[in-house]
């Protein structure tokens, strides 16, 4: 969310209290929005939600981005804040799993946020990008504009949907269907067999593309979208999905200035993490790399904006 404040005393330096007040206003709006969305999706009112992660994406004074606004003067004070919330029941389940594995739960991070945060450090994404993580059970979409994560969306269609479709149509086990899907994705299935699989998967692929269009339109809010779409996750290996993205009339159906670049992210493109042993090999390794990057960032967080954000969160008891 982006909050704009027109300051009455432009010549007066911005104080830590003023910064916290702006953050508090943004966080309250995000909390209400999260509760409304969860209520709409579940049909239940007053579900207890908790903050999972939050970050100040950018601060601008009279249009100029600043790292620390305290002490600056100006009329227009703009803050962009990202926050992710989840139902208390789901967070409790994660904590139980961590305890069962005898692990310390350091933090809970929204997967699309971690992905966008990690990859937006690359030079190629300065003007923004759309990140699509095609996992086993879900597809996550994150919109990044001007280096800041604006919003994320998720829908329940991932790689396992295609596996189950193959298993049902061909009358084989899920395990066999998964092997067949991977072989098909690697280009090892040829001729009539390849055409048959393509035909079997076509309805799910179209449903997936329709969902992508709907959620990207929702994320855009009518504003111009960035010119690049990056895919990650094991499901991104499925050539049919790549073909759907490349053949889609983006400029006709959504607010793109030009046809966006479609690219699958590979581990070597993530410049913020090194892999000296060569263990990270393909797109399905990107999300774990993004979570590792978040762990590194946690150790380095100690600036004025983050301290102000954490004070607000503590006072809100979320």
Short mmCIF file of C-alpha atoms in Angstrom, two decimals:
data_model
loop_
_atom_site.label_atom_id
_atom_site.label_comp_id
_atom_site.label_asym_id
_atom_site.label_seq_id
_atom_site.Cartn_x
_atom_site.Cartn_y
_atom_site.Cartn_z
CA UNK A 1 0.00 0.00 0.00
CA UNK A 2 1.14 3.56 -0.69
CA UNK A 3 0.20 6.36 1.74
CA UNK A 4 0.54 10.02 0.78
CA UNK A 5 0.66 12.83 3.34
CA UNK A 6 0.67 16.54 2.53
CA UNK A 7 2.58 18.19 5.35
CA UNK A 8 1.27 21.52 6.61
CA UNK A 9 4.71 22.69 7.73
CA UNK A 10 7.00 21.81 4.83
CA UNK A 11 10.00 23.60 6.39
CA UNK A 12 9.81 21.54 9.59
CA UNK A 13 12.12 18.47 9.66
CA UNK A 14 10.41 15.08 9.69
CA UNK A 15 10.60 13.46 13.13
CA UNK A 16 10.69 9.75 14.08
CA UNK A 17 7.20 10.19 15.56
CA UNK A 18 5.87 11.52 12.25
CA UNK A 19 7.42 8.58 10.40
CA UNK A 20 5.86 6.11 12.84
CA UNK A 21 2.49 7.83 12.48
CA UNK A 22 2.57 7.36 8.70
CA UNK A 23 3.63 3.71 9.06
CA UNK A 24 0.86 3.14 11.61
CA UNK A 25 -1.76 4.55 9.24
CA UNK A 26 -0.55 2.30 6.42
CA UNK A 27 -0.42 -0.78 8.66
CA UNK A 28 -3.96 -0.20 9.95
CA UNK A 29 -5.28 0.00 6.38
CA UNK A 30 -3.43 -3.18 5.40
CA UNK A 31 -4.77 -5.04 8.45
CA UNK A 32 -8.36 -4.07 7.61
CA UNK A 33 -7.85 -5.05 3.96
CA UNK A 34 -6.42 -8.44 4.99
CA UNK A 35 -9.35 -9.16 7.31
CA UNK A 36 -11.84 -8.18 4.61
CA UNK A 37 -10.14 -10.41 2.01
CA UNK A 38 -9.95 -13.42 4.34
CA UNK A 39 -13.61 -12.97 5.27
CA UNK A 40 -14.58 -12.78 1.59
CA UNK A 41 -12.56 -15.89 0.70
CA UNK A 42 -13.67 -18.03 3.67
CA UNK A 43 -17.18 -16.73 4.27
CA UNK A 44 -16.40 -16.27 7.98
CA UNK A 45 -16.27 -12.91 9.75
CA UNK A 46 -13.88 -11.91 12.55
CA UNK A 47 -11.24 -14.57 11.84
CA UNK A 48 -8.15 -13.86 13.94
CA UNK A 49 -5.25 -12.85 11.70
CA UNK A 50 -1.61 -12.22 12.47
CA UNK A 51 1.11 -10.35 10.64
CA UNK A 52 3.64 -12.71 9.05
CA UNK A 53 6.08 -10.23 7.55
CA UNK A 54 6.29 -6.53 6.78
CA UNK A 55 8.73 -4.21 5.05
CA UNK A 56 9.02 -0.55 4.15
CA UNK A 57 9.49 -0.67 0.39
CA UNK A 58 10.19 3.00 -0.28
CA UNK A 59 9.94 6.50 1.19
CA UNK A 60 9.73 9.60 -0.98
CA UNK A 61 9.79 13.28 -0.06
CA UNK A 62 8.54 15.62 -2.78
CA UNK A 63 9.04 12.80 -5.28
CA UNK A 64 12.63 12.00 -4.26
CA UNK A 65 13.41 8.58 -2.78
CA UNK A 66 15.31 8.72 0.52
CA UNK A 67 16.79 5.95 2.66
CA UNK A 68 16.00 7.71 5.94
CA UNK A 69 13.40 10.51 5.92
CA UNK A 70 14.06 11.67 9.50
CA UNK A 71 15.47 15.21 9.41
CA UNK A 72 14.38 15.92 5.83
CA UNK A 73 12.05 18.78 4.94
CA UNK A 74 9.33 18.72 2.31
CA UNK A 75 5.65 19.07 1.53
CA UNK A 76 4.74 15.64 0.15
CA UNK A 77 5.63 12.60 2.28
CA UNK A 78 4.97 9.24 0.57
CA UNK A 79 5.43 5.78 2.07
CA UNK A 80 5.06 2.38 0.37
CA UNK A 81 4.64 -0.53 2.77
CA UNK A 82 4.31 -4.28 2.20
CA UNK A 83 2.64 -6.50 4.79
CA UNK A 84 1.42 -10.10 4.69
CA UNK A 85 -1.18 -11.52 7.06
CA UNK A 86 -2.46 -15.05 7.66
CA UNK A 87 -5.17 -16.69 9.78
CA UNK A 88 -3.95 -17.52 13.29
CA UNK A 89 -4.86 -21.19 12.79
CA UNK A 90 -2.48 -21.53 9.82
CA UNK A 91 0.39 -19.91 11.70
CA UNK A 92 -0.20 -22.27 14.61
CA UNK A 93 0.11 -25.22 12.23
CA UNK A 94 3.48 -23.94 10.97
CA UNK A 95 4.74 -23.50 14.53
CA UNK A 96 3.66 -27.06 15.37
CA UNK A 97 5.56 -28.44 12.36
CA UNK A 98 8.70 -26.51 13.36
CA UNK A 99 8.50 -27.83 16.92
CA UNK A 100 8.00 -31.38 15.65
CA UNK A 101 11.19 -31.07 13.60
CA UNK A 102 13.02 -29.57 16.59
CA UNK A 103 13.68 -26.36 14.65
CA UNK A 104 13.61 -22.75 15.79
CA UNK A 105 11.06 -20.74 13.83
CA UNK A 106 12.96 -17.52 13.12
CA UNK A 107 10.29 -15.87 10.99
CA UNK A 108 7.44 -16.61 8.60
CA UNK A 109 7.79 -15.05 5.17
CA UNK A 110 5.26 -14.88 2.35
CA UNK A 111 6.79 -16.92 -0.46
CA UNK A 112 5.99 -14.48 -3.31
CA UNK A 113 7.44 -11.63 -1.25
CA UNK A 114 10.69 -13.56 -0.62
CA UNK A 115 10.94 -14.37 -4.30
CA UNK A 116 10.35 -10.83 -5.51
CA UNK A 117 12.67 -9.38 -2.85
CA UNK A 118 15.51 -11.67 -3.87
CA UNK A 119 15.14 -11.30 -7.63
CA UNK A 120 14.40 -7.57 -7.63
CA UNK A 121 18.01 -6.97 -6.60
CA UNK A 122 19.06 -7.99 -10.11
CA UNK A 123 19.92 -5.19 -12.51
CA UNK A 124 17.42 -6.45 -15.09
CA UNK A 125 14.43 -5.75 -12.85
CA UNK A 126 15.09 -2.08 -12.05
CA UNK A 127 11.98 -0.99 -13.95
CA UNK A 128 9.85 -3.65 -12.30
CA UNK A 129 8.68 -7.15 -13.14
CA UNK A 130 5.98 -9.74 -12.55
CA UNK A 131 7.20 -12.92 -10.84
CA UNK A 132 5.22 -16.15 -11.26
CA UNK A 133 6.11 -19.10 -9.02
CA UNK A 134 4.49 -22.30 -10.31
CA UNK A 135 4.70 -24.72 -7.40
CA UNK A 136 3.24 -28.16 -6.79
CA UNK A 137 -0.11 -27.04 -5.39
CA UNK A 138 -0.33 -23.31 -6.09
CA UNK A 139 0.81 -20.54 -8.40
CA UNK A 140 2.00 -17.32 -6.73
CA UNK A 141 2.23 -13.95 -8.49
CA UNK A 142 4.17 -10.93 -7.22
CA UNK A 143 4.16 -7.46 -8.78
CA UNK A 144 7.30 -5.34 -8.42
CA UNK A 145 7.37 -1.72 -9.54
CA UNK A 146 10.45 0.52 -9.26
CA UNK A 147 12.22 -1.91 -6.95
CA UNK A 148 9.28 -2.25 -4.54
CA UNK A 149 6.95 -5.21 -4.01
CA UNK A 150 3.47 -3.78 -4.50
CA UNK A 151 1.25 -6.79 -3.98
CA UNK A 152 0.97 -10.56 -4.30
CA UNK A 153 -1.73 -13.02 -5.34
CA UNK A 154 -2.08 -16.80 -5.27
CA UNK A 155 -4.39 -19.41 -6.80
CA UNK A 156 -4.65 -23.14 -6.17
CA UNK A 157 -3.41 -24.59 -9.44
CA UNK A 158 0.10 -26.01 -9.74
CA UNK A 159 2.14 -28.91 -11.06
CA UNK A 160 0.19 -31.63 -9.26
CA UNK A 161 -2.99 -30.62 -11.13
CA UNK A 162 -1.31 -31.53 -14.43
CA UNK A 163 0.04 -34.77 -12.96
CA UNK A 164 -3.41 -35.83 -11.77
CA UNK A 165 -4.93 -35.01 -15.17
CA UNK A 166 -2.37 -37.28 -16.87
CA UNK A 167 -2.95 -40.06 -14.33
CA UNK A 168 -6.73 -39.93 -14.79
CA UNK A 169 -6.74 -39.77 -18.59
CA UNK A 170 -4.12 -42.45 -19.15
CA UNK A 171 -5.22 -44.72 -16.31
CA UNK A 172 -1.81 -44.79 -14.64
CA UNK A 173 -0.60 -44.12 -11.10
CA UNK A 174 0.23 -40.60 -9.94
CA UNK A 175 3.88 -41.63 -9.60
CA UNK A 176 3.99 -42.85 -13.21
CA UNK A 177 2.16 -39.72 -14.37
CA UNK A 178 4.72 -37.50 -12.63
CA UNK A 179 7.57 -39.33 -14.38
CA UNK A 180 5.78 -38.97 -17.71
CA UNK A 181 5.17 -35.26 -17.13
CA UNK A 182 8.84 -34.65 -16.30
CA UNK A 183 9.93 -36.60 -19.38
CA UNK A 184 7.51 -34.56 -21.51
CA UNK A 185 8.77 -31.31 -19.97
CA UNK A 186 12.36 -32.31 -20.76
CA UNK A 187 11.50 -32.84 -24.43
CA UNK A 188 12.01 -36.59 -24.32
CA UNK A 189 8.49 -37.45 -25.52
CA UNK A 190 8.10 -37.16 -29.29
CA UNK A 191 5.56 -37.45 -32.08
CA UNK A 192 2.05 -38.75 -31.43
CA UNK A 193 2.76 -39.37 -27.73
CA UNK A 194 3.76 -35.74 -27.30
CA UNK A 195 0.63 -34.54 -29.12
CA UNK A 196 -1.54 -36.76 -26.91
CA UNK A 197 -0.08 -35.33 -23.69
CA UNK A 198 -0.43 -31.79 -25.01
CA UNK A 199 -4.11 -32.46 -25.76
CA UNK A 200 -4.71 -33.98 -22.31
CA UNK A 201 -3.15 -31.00 -20.52
CA UNK A 202 -4.76 -28.31 -22.69
CA UNK A 203 -7.88 -27.65 -20.51
CA UNK A 204 -5.83 -27.20 -17.31
CA UNK A 205 -3.30 -25.01 -19.13
CA UNK A 206 -6.09 -22.75 -20.36
CA UNK A 207 -7.60 -22.54 -16.85
CA UNK A 208 -4.14 -21.64 -15.52
CA UNK A 209 -3.70 -18.89 -18.13
CA UNK A 210 -7.18 -17.49 -17.46
CA UNK A 211 -6.32 -17.29 -13.75
CA UNK A 212 -3.01 -15.55 -14.52
CA UNK A 213 -4.80 -12.96 -16.64
CA UNK A 214 -7.46 -12.33 -14.01
CA UNK A 215 -5.01 -11.86 -11.13
CA UNK A 216 -2.53 -9.72 -13.07
CA UNK A 217 -5.42 -7.47 -14.09
CA UNK A 218 -6.39 -7.26 -10.41
CA UNK A 219 -2.81 -6.44 -9.41
CA UNK A 220 -2.42 -3.72 -12.06
CA UNK A 221 -5.30 -1.57 -10.70
CA UNK A 222 -5.47 -0.07 -14.19
CA UNK A 223 -1.89 1.23 -14.10
CA UNK A 224 0.83 0.39 -16.61
CA UNK A 225 2.51 -2.95 -15.88
CA UNK A 226 6.29 -3.61 -16.00
CA UNK A 227 7.71 -5.10 -19.23
CA UNK A 228 9.03 -8.42 -17.90
CA UNK A 229 7.50 -11.65 -16.58
CA UNK A 230 9.80 -14.10 -14.78
CA UNK A 231 8.74 -17.67 -14.00
CA UNK A 232 10.21 -19.96 -11.34
CA UNK A 233 9.27 -23.21 -9.60
CA UNK A 234 9.13 -26.80 -10.78
CA UNK A 235 5.96 -26.17 -12.80
CA UNK A 236 7.71 -23.58 -14.95
CA UNK A 237 9.44 -26.46 -16.78
CA UNK A 238 6.13 -27.41 -18.43
CA UNK A 239 6.48 -26.07 -22.01
CA UNK A 240 2.73 -25.64 -22.46
CA UNK A 241 2.62 -22.94 -19.76
CA UNK A 242 5.55 -21.08 -21.30
CA UNK A 243 3.78 -21.27 -24.67
CA UNK A 244 0.58 -19.86 -23.13
CA UNK A 245 2.49 -16.91 -21.69
CA UNK A 246 4.39 -16.20 -24.90
CA UNK A 247 1.34 -16.36 -27.18
CA UNK A 248 -0.99 -14.35 -24.93
CA UNK A 249 -2.04 -10.93 -26.37
CA UNK A 250 -0.76 -8.97 -23.37
CA UNK A 251 -0.99 -5.47 -24.85
CA UNK A 252 -4.57 -6.05 -26.05
CA UNK A 253 -5.95 -7.50 -22.81
CA UNK A 254 -3.90 -5.86 -20.05
CA UNK A 255 -2.16 -2.48 -19.48
CA UNK A 256 1.25 -3.32 -20.99
CA UNK A 257 3.01 -0.71 -23.13
CA UNK A 258 4.63 -3.52 -25.14
CA UNK A 259 4.71 -7.31 -25.24
CA UNK A 260 6.56 -8.31 -22.03
CA UNK A 261 9.71 -10.42 -21.98
CA UNK A 262 8.94 -13.95 -20.74
CA UNK A 263 11.89 -15.61 -19.01
CA UNK A 264 12.40 -18.61 -16.72
CA UNK A 265 14.79 -17.72 -13.89
CA UNK A 266 17.79 -20.01 -13.45
CA UNK A 267 20.01 -20.16 -10.32
CA UNK A 268 22.92 -18.36 -11.98
CA UNK A 269 20.66 -15.33 -12.52
CA UNK A 270 20.32 -14.83 -8.75
CA UNK A 271 23.44 -12.75 -8.20
CA UNK A 272 22.84 -12.25 -4.47
CA UNK A 273 23.55 -15.92 -3.62
CA UNK A 274 26.58 -17.97 -4.65
CA UNK A 275 26.61 -21.75 -5.15
CA UNK A 276 30.26 -22.90 -5.04
CA UNK A 277 29.31 -26.61 -5.02
CA UNK A 278 26.93 -26.42 -8.00
CA UNK A 279 23.99 -27.94 -6.11
CA UNK A 280 21.39 -25.50 -7.46
CA UNK A 281 20.53 -26.52 -10.99
CA UNK A 282 17.12 -25.32 -12.20
CA UNK A 283 14.06 -23.12 -11.69
CA UNK A 284 12.64 -25.20 -8.83
CA UNK A 285 15.67 -24.20 -6.71
CA UNK A 286 14.90 -20.47 -6.94
CA UNK A 287 12.28 -20.33 -4.17
CA UNK A 288 14.56 -22.00 -1.55
CA UNK A 289 17.27 -19.54 -2.63
CA UNK A 290 14.82 -16.67 -2.04
CA UNK A 291 14.06 -17.93 1.47
CA UNK A 292 17.80 -18.17 2.17
CA UNK A 293 18.16 -14.58 0.99
CA UNK A 294 15.46 -13.53 3.47
CA UNK A 295 17.40 -15.20 6.29
CA UNK A 296 20.48 -13.20 5.30
CA UNK A 297 18.45 -9.97 5.21
CA UNK A 298 17.10 -10.64 8.71
CA UNK A 299 20.63 -10.53 10.08
CA UNK A 300 21.31 -7.20 8.37
CA UNK A 301 18.11 -5.34 9.31
CA UNK A 302 19.03 -2.43 11.55
CA UNK A 303 18.06 0.84 9.93
CA UNK A 304 15.75 3.65 11.00
CA UNK A 305 12.83 2.54 8.81
CA UNK A 306 12.89 -1.04 10.08
CA UNK A 307 13.14 0.03 13.72
CA UNK A 308 10.17 2.38 13.26
CA UNK A 309 8.17 -0.38 11.55
CA UNK A 310 8.85 -2.89 14.33
CA UNK A 311 7.82 -0.36 17.02
CA UNK A 312 4.50 0.20 15.23
CA UNK A 313 3.91 -3.56 14.87
CA UNK A 314 4.72 -4.11 18.55
CA UNK A 315 2.29 -1.38 19.62
CA UNK A 316 -0.47 -2.79 17.40
CA UNK A 317 -0.03 -6.30 18.92
CA UNK A 318 -0.27 -8.01 15.52
#
